Coordinates of C-alpha atoms and ligand atoms in Angstrom, one line a residue:
M988 CA 20.8 22.9 -14.5
P989 CA 18.7 19.9 -15.5
I990 CA 20.3 16.4 -15.5
S991 CA 22.0 15.9 -18.9
R992 CA 24.3 12.9 -18.4
I993 CA 23.6 9.9 -16.1
L994 CA 26.1 7.4 -14.9
I995 CA 24.4 4.0 -14.6
A996 CA 26.1 2.2 -11.7
N997 CA 24.8 -1.3 -12.6
R998 CA 24.8 -3.9 -15.3
G999 CA 22.4 -6.3 -17.1
E1000 CA 18.8 -5.7 -17.8
I1001 CA 18.4 -2.9 -15.3
A1002 CA 21.3 -0.9 -16.8
L1003 CA 19.5 -1.2 -20.1
R1004 CA 16.2 -0.2 -18.5
I1005 CA 17.7 3.0 -17.1
H1006 CA 19.4 3.7 -20.4
R1007 CA 16.2 3.5 -22.3
A1008 CA 14.3 5.9 -20.0
A1009 CA 17.2 8.4 -20.1
R1010 CA 17.4 8.2 -23.9
E1011 CA 13.7 8.8 -24.2
M1012 CA 14.2 12.0 -22.1
G1013 CA 17.0 13.2 -24.2
I1014 CA 19.6 12.5 -21.5
E1015 CA 23.0 10.9 -22.3
T1016 CA 24.1 7.8 -20.5
V1017 CA 27.5 6.5 -19.3
A1018 CA 27.8 2.8 -18.7
V1019 CA 30.3 1.4 -16.2
H1020 CA 31.4 -2.2 -16.5
S1021 CA 33.8 -4.8 -15.2
T1022 CA 36.3 -6.4 -17.6
A1023 CA 33.9 -9.4 -17.7
D1024 CA 31.2 -7.2 -19.1
A1025 CA 33.1 -5.4 -21.9
D1026 CA 30.8 -7.0 -24.5
A1027 CA 27.5 -6.5 -22.5
M1028 CA 24.5 -4.9 -24.2
H1029 CA 24.4 -2.0 -21.7
V1030 CA 27.9 -1.1 -22.6
R1031 CA 27.1 -1.2 -26.4
L1032 CA 24.0 0.9 -26.1
A1033 CA 25.2 3.6 -23.7
D1034 CA 26.6 6.9 -25.2
H1035 CA 29.9 6.3 -23.3
A1036 CA 31.4 3.5 -21.3
V1037 CA 34.1 3.3 -18.6
C1038 CA 35.7 0.1 -17.3
I1039 CA 35.8 0.2 -13.5
G1040 CA 37.6 -2.9 -12.5
P1041 CA 38.0 -6.7 -12.6
P1042 CA 35.1 -9.2 -12.6
P1043 CA 34.4 -9.6 -8.9
A1044 CA 31.7 -7.1 -8.0
S1045 CA 33.6 -6.0 -4.9
E1046 CA 36.2 -4.6 -7.2
S1047 CA 34.0 -3.1 -9.8
Y1048 CA 30.2 -2.6 -9.4
L1049 CA 30.8 -2.1 -5.6
N1050 CA 33.9 -0.1 -6.0
I1051 CA 32.8 3.4 -4.9
A1052 CA 36.1 5.2 -5.6
N1053 CA 36.2 3.9 -9.2
I1054 CA 32.5 4.7 -9.8
I1055 CA 32.9 8.3 -8.6
A1056 CA 36.1 8.7 -10.6
A1057 CA 34.3 7.4 -13.7
A1058 CA 31.4 9.9 -13.2
E1059 CA 33.9 12.8 -12.9
I1060 CA 36.0 11.7 -15.9
A1061 CA 33.0 11.2 -18.1
G1062 CA 31.4 14.5 -17.1
C1063 CA 28.2 13.0 -15.5
D1064 CA 25.9 15.1 -13.4
A1065 CA 23.8 12.3 -11.9
I1066 CA 24.1 8.6 -10.8
H1067 CA 21.4 6.0 -11.0
P1068 CA 22.2 2.9 -8.9
G1069 CA 19.5 0.5 -10.3
Y1070 CA 18.8 -2.4 -7.8
G1071 CA 21.2 -4.5 -5.8
F1072 CA 24.9 -3.5 -5.7
L1073 CA 25.1 0.0 -4.2
S1074 CA 21.4 1.0 -4.5
E1075 CA 20.7 0.8 -0.8
N1076 CA 24.0 2.0 0.5
A1077 CA 23.4 5.2 2.4
K1078 CA 27.1 6.0 2.6
F1079 CA 27.4 5.7 -1.2
A1080 CA 24.4 8.1 -1.7
E1081 CA 26.1 10.6 0.6
I1082 CA 29.4 10.3 -1.2
V1083 CA 27.5 10.9 -4.6
E1084 CA 25.9 14.0 -3.2
A1085 CA 29.1 15.3 -1.6
H1086 CA 30.7 15.2 -5.1
D1087 CA 27.9 17.5 -6.4
L1088 CA 26.3 14.7 -8.4
V1089 CA 22.6 14.1 -8.3
W1090 CA 21.7 10.9 -6.5
I1091 CA 18.7 9.3 -8.4
G1092 CA 17.3 7.7 -5.3
P1093 CA 15.9 8.4 -1.8
K1094 CA 17.4 10.7 0.8
P1095 CA 20.4 8.9 2.4
E1096 CA 18.8 9.1 5.9
H1097 CA 15.7 7.2 4.7
I1098 CA 17.9 4.6 3.1
R1099 CA 19.8 4.2 6.4
T1100 CA 16.6 4.0 8.6
M1101 CA 14.9 1.5 6.3
G1102 CA 18.1 -0.6 6.0
D1103 CA 18.1 -1.2 9.8
K1104 CA 15.3 -3.7 10.5
V1105 CA 14.5 -2.6 14.0
A1106 CA 14.6 1.1 13.1
A1107 CA 12.5 0.4 10.0
K1108 CA 9.8 -1.4 12.0
A1109 CA 9.7 1.3 14.6
T1110 CA 9.4 4.0 11.9
A1111 CA 6.8 2.0 10.0
G1112 CA 4.8 1.7 13.2
A1113 CA 5.1 5.4 14.0
L1114 CA 3.9 6.2 10.5
G1115 CA 0.8 4.1 11.0
L1116 CA 1.7 1.0 9.0
P1117 CA 0.4 -2.2 10.4
L1118 CA 3.1 -4.4 12.0
V1119 CA 3.6 -8.0 12.8
P1120 CA 2.9 -8.3 16.5
G1121 CA 6.1 -8.7 18.4
S1122 CA 8.8 -7.1 20.4
S1123 CA 9.0 -3.3 20.1
G1124 CA 12.8 -3.5 19.5
A1125 CA 15.8 -5.7 20.2
V1126 CA 15.3 -8.5 22.7
D1127 CA 18.3 -9.0 25.0
T1128 CA 17.5 -11.8 27.4
V1129 CA 15.8 -15.2 27.2
D1130 CA 13.4 -14.0 30.0
D1131 CA 12.3 -11.0 27.9
A1132 CA 11.9 -13.3 25.0
R1133 CA 9.8 -15.7 27.0
R1134 CA 7.5 -13.0 28.2
I1135 CA 7.0 -11.5 24.7
A1136 CA 6.4 -14.8 23.1
A1137 CA 3.8 -15.7 25.7
E1138 CA 2.1 -12.5 25.0
I1139 CA 1.9 -12.9 21.2
G1140 CA 1.5 -16.7 21.3
Y1141 CA 3.6 -19.4 19.7
P1142 CA 4.9 -20.1 17.1
V1143 CA 7.2 -17.0 17.1
L1144 CA 10.0 -16.0 14.8
V1145 CA 13.4 -14.9 16.1
K1146 CA 14.9 -12.5 13.5
A1147 CA 18.4 -10.9 13.2
A1148 CA 18.2 -7.1 13.3
S1149 CA 20.9 -6.9 10.7
G1150 CA 19.4 -9.8 8.8
G1151 CA 19.1 -10.3 5.1
G1152 CA 18.2 -13.2 2.8
G1153 CA 16.4 -15.0 5.6
R1154 CA 19.6 -15.7 7.5
G1155 CA 19.7 -15.5 11.3
M1156 CA 15.9 -16.4 11.3
K1157 CA 14.4 -19.2 13.5
V1158 CA 10.8 -20.4 13.9
V1159 CA 10.2 -21.3 17.5
P1160 CA 7.3 -23.7 17.8
D1161 CA 7.0 -23.7 21.6
E1162 CA 8.5 -22.3 24.8
G1163 CA 10.6 -25.5 25.4
Q1164 CA 12.7 -24.7 22.3
L1165 CA 12.9 -20.9 22.8
E1166 CA 16.3 -20.7 24.6
T1167 CA 18.1 -23.1 22.2
L1168 CA 16.8 -21.5 19.0
M1169 CA 17.3 -18.0 20.2
S1170 CA 21.0 -18.7 20.9
Q1171 CA 21.3 -20.4 17.5
A1172 CA 19.8 -17.3 15.8
R1173 CA 22.1 -15.1 17.7
S1174 CA 25.3 -17.0 16.7
E1175 CA 24.1 -17.3 13.1
A1176 CA 23.6 -13.5 13.0
K1177 CA 26.9 -12.9 14.7
S1178 CA 28.9 -14.8 12.1
A1179 CA 26.8 -13.6 9.1
F1180 CA 26.5 -9.9 10.0
G1181 CA 28.9 -9.3 12.9
D1182 CA 25.9 -8.3 15.0
D1183 CA 23.9 -10.7 17.3
T1184 CA 21.0 -8.3 17.9
V1185 CA 17.7 -10.2 17.6
Y1186 CA 14.0 -9.4 17.8
I1187 CA 10.8 -11.4 18.0
E1188 CA 7.7 -11.5 15.8
K1189 CA 4.6 -13.6 15.6
Y1190 CA 5.2 -16.3 13.0
L1191 CA 2.5 -16.2 10.3
G1192 CA 1.7 -19.7 9.1
N1193 CA 0.6 -19.3 5.5
P1194 CA 0.9 -15.7 4.3
R1195 CA 1.1 -14.1 0.9
H1196 CA 3.7 -11.5 0.0
I1197 CA 2.0 -8.3 -1.2
E1198 CA 4.0 -5.1 -1.7
F1199 CA 2.9 -1.5 -2.5
Q1200 CA 4.8 0.7 -5.0
I1201 CA 5.0 4.2 -3.6
F1202 CA 6.5 7.4 -5.0
G1203 CA 7.4 10.6 -3.2
D1204 CA 8.6 14.0 -4.3
G1205 CA 10.7 14.6 -1.2
R1206 CA 8.7 17.6 -0.3
G1207 CA 5.6 16.0 1.3
Q1208 CA 3.7 14.8 -1.7
A1209 CA 3.4 11.0 -2.2
I1210 CA 1.3 8.6 -4.2
H1211 CA 0.9 4.9 -4.5
L1212 CA 0.8 2.8 -7.6
G1213 CA -1.1 -0.2 -6.3
E1214 CA 0.4 -3.5 -5.3
R1215 CA 2.3 -6.5 -6.6
D1216 CA 1.8 -10.1 -5.5
C1217 CA 5.1 -11.8 -5.2
S1218 CA 4.1 -14.9 -3.2
L1219 CA 5.7 -17.4 -5.6
Q1220 CA 9.2 -17.6 -4.1
R1221 CA 12.0 -20.0 -3.6
R1222 CA 14.4 -19.5 -0.7
H1223 CA 13.0 -15.9 -0.3
Q1224 CA 13.8 -15.2 -4.0
K1225 CA 10.8 -14.1 -6.1
V1226 CA 10.2 -16.2 -9.2
L1227 CA 7.0 -14.8 -10.7
E1228 CA 5.2 -11.5 -9.8
E1229 CA 1.8 -10.2 -10.7
A1230 CA -0.2 -7.1 -10.4
P1231 CA -2.8 -6.7 -9.2
S1232 CA -2.8 -9.3 -6.5
P1233 CA -5.5 -12.0 -7.1
V1234 CA -6.8 -11.6 -3.5
L1235 CA -7.2 -7.8 -3.1
S1236 CA -10.5 -6.0 -3.7
P1237 CA -10.4 -2.4 -5.2
D1238 CA -11.5 -1.1 -1.7
E1239 CA -8.6 -2.9 0.1
R1240 CA -6.1 -1.6 -2.5
E1241 CA -7.4 1.9 -2.1
R1242 CA -7.4 1.7 1.7
M1243 CA -3.9 0.2 2.1
G1244 CA -2.5 2.3 -0.8
R1245 CA -3.7 5.4 0.9
I1246 CA -2.1 4.3 4.3
C1247 CA 1.2 3.8 2.5
A1248 CA 1.1 7.0 0.5
E1249 CA 0.2 9.0 3.6
A1250 CA 3.0 7.4 5.5
M1251 CA 5.5 8.4 2.8
A1252 CA 4.2 11.9 2.5
Q1253 CA 4.6 12.3 6.3
M1254 CA 8.2 11.0 6.0
G1255 CA 9.0 13.4 3.2
Y1256 CA 10.2 10.4 1.2
R1257 CA 11.8 11.0 -2.2
G1258 CA 11.7 8.8 -5.2
A1259 CA 10.6 5.2 -5.7
G1260 CA 10.1 2.8 -2.8
T1261 CA 8.4 -0.4 -2.1
I1262 CA 6.6 -1.3 1.2
E1263 CA 6.5 -5.1 1.7
F1264 CA 3.8 -6.8 3.7
L1265 CA 2.9 -10.3 4.6
W1266 CA -0.9 -10.7 4.1
E1267 CA -3.0 -13.3 5.9
N1268 CA -6.8 -13.6 6.2
G1269 CA -7.3 -10.1 5.0
A1270 CA -4.8 -8.4 7.3
F1271 CA -1.5 -6.7 6.3
Y1272 CA 1.7 -6.9 8.3
F1273 CA 4.7 -4.7 7.4
I1274 CA 8.0 -6.7 7.0
E1275 CA 10.4 -4.2 5.3
M1276 CA 10.7 -1.3 3.0
N1277 CA 13.0 -1.3 -0.1
T1278 CA 14.3 2.2 -0.8
R1279 CA 15.0 1.7 -4.6
L1280 CA 13.5 0.4 -7.8
Q1281 CA 12.5 -3.3 -7.7
V1282 CA 13.2 -6.0 -10.2
E1283 CA 9.4 -6.5 -10.6
H1284 CA 8.6 -2.8 -11.2
P1285 CA 7.4 -3.5 -14.8
V1286 CA 4.2 -5.2 -13.8
T1287 CA 3.2 -1.9 -12.1
E1288 CA 4.2 0.0 -15.3
M1289 CA 2.0 -2.3 -17.4
I1290 CA -1.2 -1.7 -15.4
T1291 CA -0.7 2.0 -14.7
G1292 CA 1.1 3.2 -17.9
I1293 CA 3.6 5.1 -15.8
D1294 CA 7.3 4.9 -16.5
L1295 CA 8.8 4.5 -13.0
V1296 CA 12.4 5.2 -14.1
R1297 CA 11.4 8.4 -15.9
E1298 CA 9.6 9.4 -12.7
Q1299 CA 12.7 8.7 -10.6
I1300 CA 14.8 10.9 -12.8
R1301 CA 12.2 13.7 -12.8
V1302 CA 12.0 13.7 -9.0
A1303 CA 15.8 13.6 -8.6
D1304 CA 15.9 16.6 -10.8
G1305 CA 13.6 18.5 -8.4
K1306 CA 10.4 18.3 -10.5
D1307 CA 7.0 17.5 -9.2
L1308 CA 5.5 14.0 -9.6
S1309 CA 4.0 13.7 -13.1
C1310 CA 0.6 12.6 -11.8
R1311 CA -1.7 12.9 -8.9
Q1312 CA -3.3 10.0 -7.1
E1313 CA -6.7 10.6 -8.7
D1314 CA -5.1 10.4 -12.2
I1315 CA -3.9 6.9 -11.7
R1316 CA -6.0 4.1 -13.1
F1317 CA -5.3 0.4 -12.6
E1318 CA -6.2 -1.4 -15.8
G1319 CA -5.9 -5.1 -16.6
H1320 CA -3.4 -7.6 -15.3
A1321 CA 0.4 -8.0 -15.8
I1322 CA 2.7 -10.9 -14.9
E1323 CA 6.5 -11.0 -14.9
C1324 CA 8.6 -14.2 -15.2
R1325 CA 12.2 -14.0 -14.1
I1326 CA 14.2 -16.0 -16.5
N1327 CA 17.5 -17.3 -15.0
A1328 CA 20.4 -19.0 -16.5
E1329 CA 20.1 -22.1 -14.3
D1330 CA 18.8 -25.6 -14.3
P1331 CA 15.0 -25.2 -14.0
W1332 CA 14.7 -28.1 -11.4
T1333 CA 18.0 -28.2 -9.5
F1334 CA 18.6 -24.4 -9.8
A1335 CA 22.3 -25.0 -10.4
P1336 CA 23.7 -21.9 -12.2
S1337 CA 24.3 -22.3 -16.0
P1338 CA 26.5 -19.5 -17.2
G1339 CA 28.2 -19.7 -20.6
A1340 CA 27.8 -18.8 -24.3
V1341 CA 24.3 -18.1 -25.7
T1342 CA 24.4 -19.8 -29.1
Y1343 CA 20.9 -18.7 -30.2
Y1344 CA 18.4 -16.2 -28.9
H1345 CA 14.9 -15.3 -30.0
A1346 CA 12.8 -13.0 -27.9
A1347 CA 9.0 -13.4 -27.6
G1348 CA 7.0 -10.6 -29.2
G1349 CA 3.5 -9.5 -30.1
M1350 CA 0.9 -7.5 -28.5
H1351 CA 1.4 -6.5 -24.8
V1352 CA 4.6 -8.6 -24.5
R1353 CA 7.7 -6.9 -23.0
V1354 CA 11.2 -8.5 -22.7
D1355 CA 13.7 -6.7 -20.6
S1356 CA 17.1 -8.4 -21.2
G1357 CA 20.6 -7.7 -22.4
L1358 CA 20.9 -11.1 -24.2
Y1359 CA 21.9 -11.5 -27.8
A1360 CA 23.2 -14.5 -29.8
G1361 CA 26.9 -14.9 -29.1
Y1362 CA 26.7 -13.3 -25.7
R1363 CA 28.7 -15.1 -23.0
I1364 CA 26.8 -15.0 -19.6
P1365 CA 29.6 -14.4 -17.1
P1366 CA 29.6 -16.6 -14.0
Y1367 CA 30.3 -13.8 -11.5
Y1368 CA 26.9 -12.1 -11.1
D1369 CA 23.2 -12.8 -10.5
S1370 CA 21.8 -15.5 -12.8
M1371 CA 18.8 -13.5 -14.0
I1372 CA 19.2 -13.0 -17.7
A1373 CA 15.8 -11.8 -18.8
K1374 CA 12.4 -10.6 -17.6
L1375 CA 9.3 -11.6 -19.6
I1376 CA 6.4 -9.3 -18.8
V1377 CA 3.0 -9.8 -20.3
Y1378 CA -0.2 -7.7 -20.1
G1379 CA -3.8 -8.9 -20.5
R1380 CA -7.2 -7.2 -20.1
D1381 CA -7.8 -9.7 -17.2
R1382 CA -5.8 -12.3 -15.4
D1383 CA -7.0 -15.2 -17.6
R1384 CA -6.0 -13.5 -20.8
C1385 CA -2.7 -12.5 -19.3
I1386 CA -2.0 -16.1 -18.5
M1387 CA -3.0 -17.3 -22.0
R1388 CA -0.7 -14.7 -23.5
L1389 CA 2.2 -15.5 -21.1
R1390 CA 2.0 -19.2 -22.1
R1391 CA 2.2 -18.2 -25.7
A1392 CA 5.1 -15.8 -25.1
L1393 CA 7.1 -18.4 -23.1
D1394 CA 6.6 -20.9 -26.0
E1395 CA 8.1 -18.3 -28.3
M1396 CA 11.2 -17.5 -26.2
V1397 CA 14.3 -19.4 -27.5
I1398 CA 17.6 -19.3 -25.5
E1399 CA 20.1 -21.9 -26.6
G1400 CA 23.5 -22.8 -25.2
V1401 CA 22.6 -22.5 -21.5
K1402 CA 19.9 -23.9 -19.3
T1403 CA 17.1 -21.5 -18.3
S1404 CA 14.1 -21.4 -15.9
I1405 CA 11.6 -21.2 -18.9
P1406 CA 10.5 -24.8 -18.3
L1407 CA 9.8 -24.0 -14.7
H1408 CA 7.5 -21.1 -15.7
Q1409 CA 5.8 -23.2 -18.3
A1410 CA 5.1 -25.9 -15.7
L1411 CA 3.9 -23.4 -13.1
L1412 CA 1.3 -22.1 -15.6
D1413 CA -0.3 -25.5 -15.7
Q1414 CA -0.8 -25.7 -11.9
P1415 CA -4.4 -25.3 -10.8
D1416 CA -3.3 -23.2 -7.7
V1417 CA -1.3 -20.8 -9.9
L1418 CA -4.3 -20.5 -12.3
S1419 CA -6.7 -19.8 -9.5
G1420 CA -4.2 -17.4 -7.7
G1421 CA -4.6 -19.6 -4.6
Y1422 CA -1.0 -19.8 -3.4
S1423 CA 1.0 -18.5 -0.4
I1424 CA 4.7 -17.9 0.0
K1425 CA 5.1 -21.6 0.9
W1426 CA 3.4 -23.0 -2.1
L1427 CA 6.3 -23.1 -4.6
E1428 CA 8.8 -24.8 -2.3
E1429 CA 6.1 -27.4 -1.3
W1430 CA 5.2 -28.0 -4.9
L1431 CA 8.9 -28.4 -5.9
Q1432 CA 9.4 -30.9 -3.1
E1433 CA 6.4 -33.0 -4.1
R1434 CA 7.5 -32.9 -7.7
S1435 CA 11.0 -34.1 -6.9
A1436 CA 9.6 -36.9 -4.7
K1437 CA 7.6 -38.3 -7.6
P1438 CA 9.2 -41.0 -9.7
A1439 CA 10.2 -39.7 -13.1
Ligands
LIG1114 P1 15.3 -10.8 5.1 O1 15.8 -9.4 5.1 O2 16.2 -11.7 5.8 O3 14.9 -11.3 3.8 P2 12.5 -10.4 5.9 O4 12.1 -9.8 7.1 O5 12.3 -9.7 4.6 O6 14.0 -10.8 6.1 O7 11.8 -11.8 5.8 C1 12.2 -12.7 4.8 C2 11.1 -13.7 4.6 O8 10.8 -14.5 5.7 C3 9.8 -13.0 4.2 O9 9.7 -12.7 2.8 C4 8.8 -14.1 4.6 O10 8.8 -15.1 3.6 C5 9.4 -14.7 5.9 N1 8.9 -14.0 7.1 C6 9.4 -12.8 7.6 N2 8.7 -12.5 8.7 C7 7.8 -13.5 8.9 C8 6.8 -13.7 9.9 N3 6.6 -12.9 10.9 N4 6.0 -14.8 9.8 C9 6.2 -15.7 8.7 N5 7.1 -15.5 7.8 C10 7.9 -14.4 7.9

């Protein structure tokens, strides 16, 4: 039986995004929500809605028992997890399948492997993806660390195997500081993740973040949909993403894309995934794989014309991929700005009532957001309230249109990061595409050091 009713185990813009794809496929949707989200747009638009708990995510959007119960009560036959929350929880995926519900996501064993950094790196290496030089697994003793670091050369990076969000990570400039920094990384990892396993990598000085979107049918067919450049980051959080990357040639895209797609075909990967690389001086280095839809997926949709959520639902339903690699054309340029409810310069969260809202419009402008005038942004969740995605025939025209669209967006009642994006689009390094993952933080520091 084809999927006819999907429970969306998420909130905000991504819940809406999934609802929209389902609706366009003639599939009904069931929204779940915390008591803090009773008035949210995803709840209003879905065909049905079920309250699954109080505001804290641990008691609602992460509450597996309540979500499964909601799916059964509402007569759903599938669950889409969106991103964040339970999307990369292999156990949840298994529970969903054990309840005879279709899991709109990768196979649980692939989620598990890629969620373990050491296993992910070993798997990526075995599948032919280029790795950052480093230890081939966990490093137990300082002597081993010394030997490996001497081989790959300083500076090196000590990383927590269970790491996330950059925690448990230390840059070691020279051998003299290895022992101290390694033990610091270990104790940080122990207290943050309950696991003090660490490994070692060469520290790349000034890389870009370039990731490939891939898609598999779970039966040995896989394609790639090109790359996204997400180098503009603050504290490992992406701020603005673009496709294609300003630094890749069509040949490099084709070569790396093919390596990624072949790896996924060999793995038997199912659904959407993102393979993240650092890129420096023309070389790619695998850092991690995300086994889910990404926040920044719309820039890929804009330049390929492919609806990634529709594709996820089709593949979960056992259908073939809707296109072959040779059918995919990369046309034009797209940029996404993540608009957060926060002070644009101090980044302090700014939840509260939105008193007025006007979304940008016009040709090639897309706004993914659950905002409306009168909506109260709850303080409990991620501060991202909208994504502004703009397409242009080339990068320059995309930027001109993005400036115009940012000027049109009006969000009153709370502070937003719109002024940050406007300022970014005046920076020569952003206009030329000549930035690395360090650029944004350095620019913010210089800016705050200047007298007002
Ligand atoms: P986490 O899961 O903690 O976010 P990642 O492995 O994804 O860990 O790394 C987080 C960030 O740290 C990367 O996006 C990159 O900015 C930086 N980073 C990771 N590995 C390296 C490396 N070998 N050299 C330089 N920077 C790195």
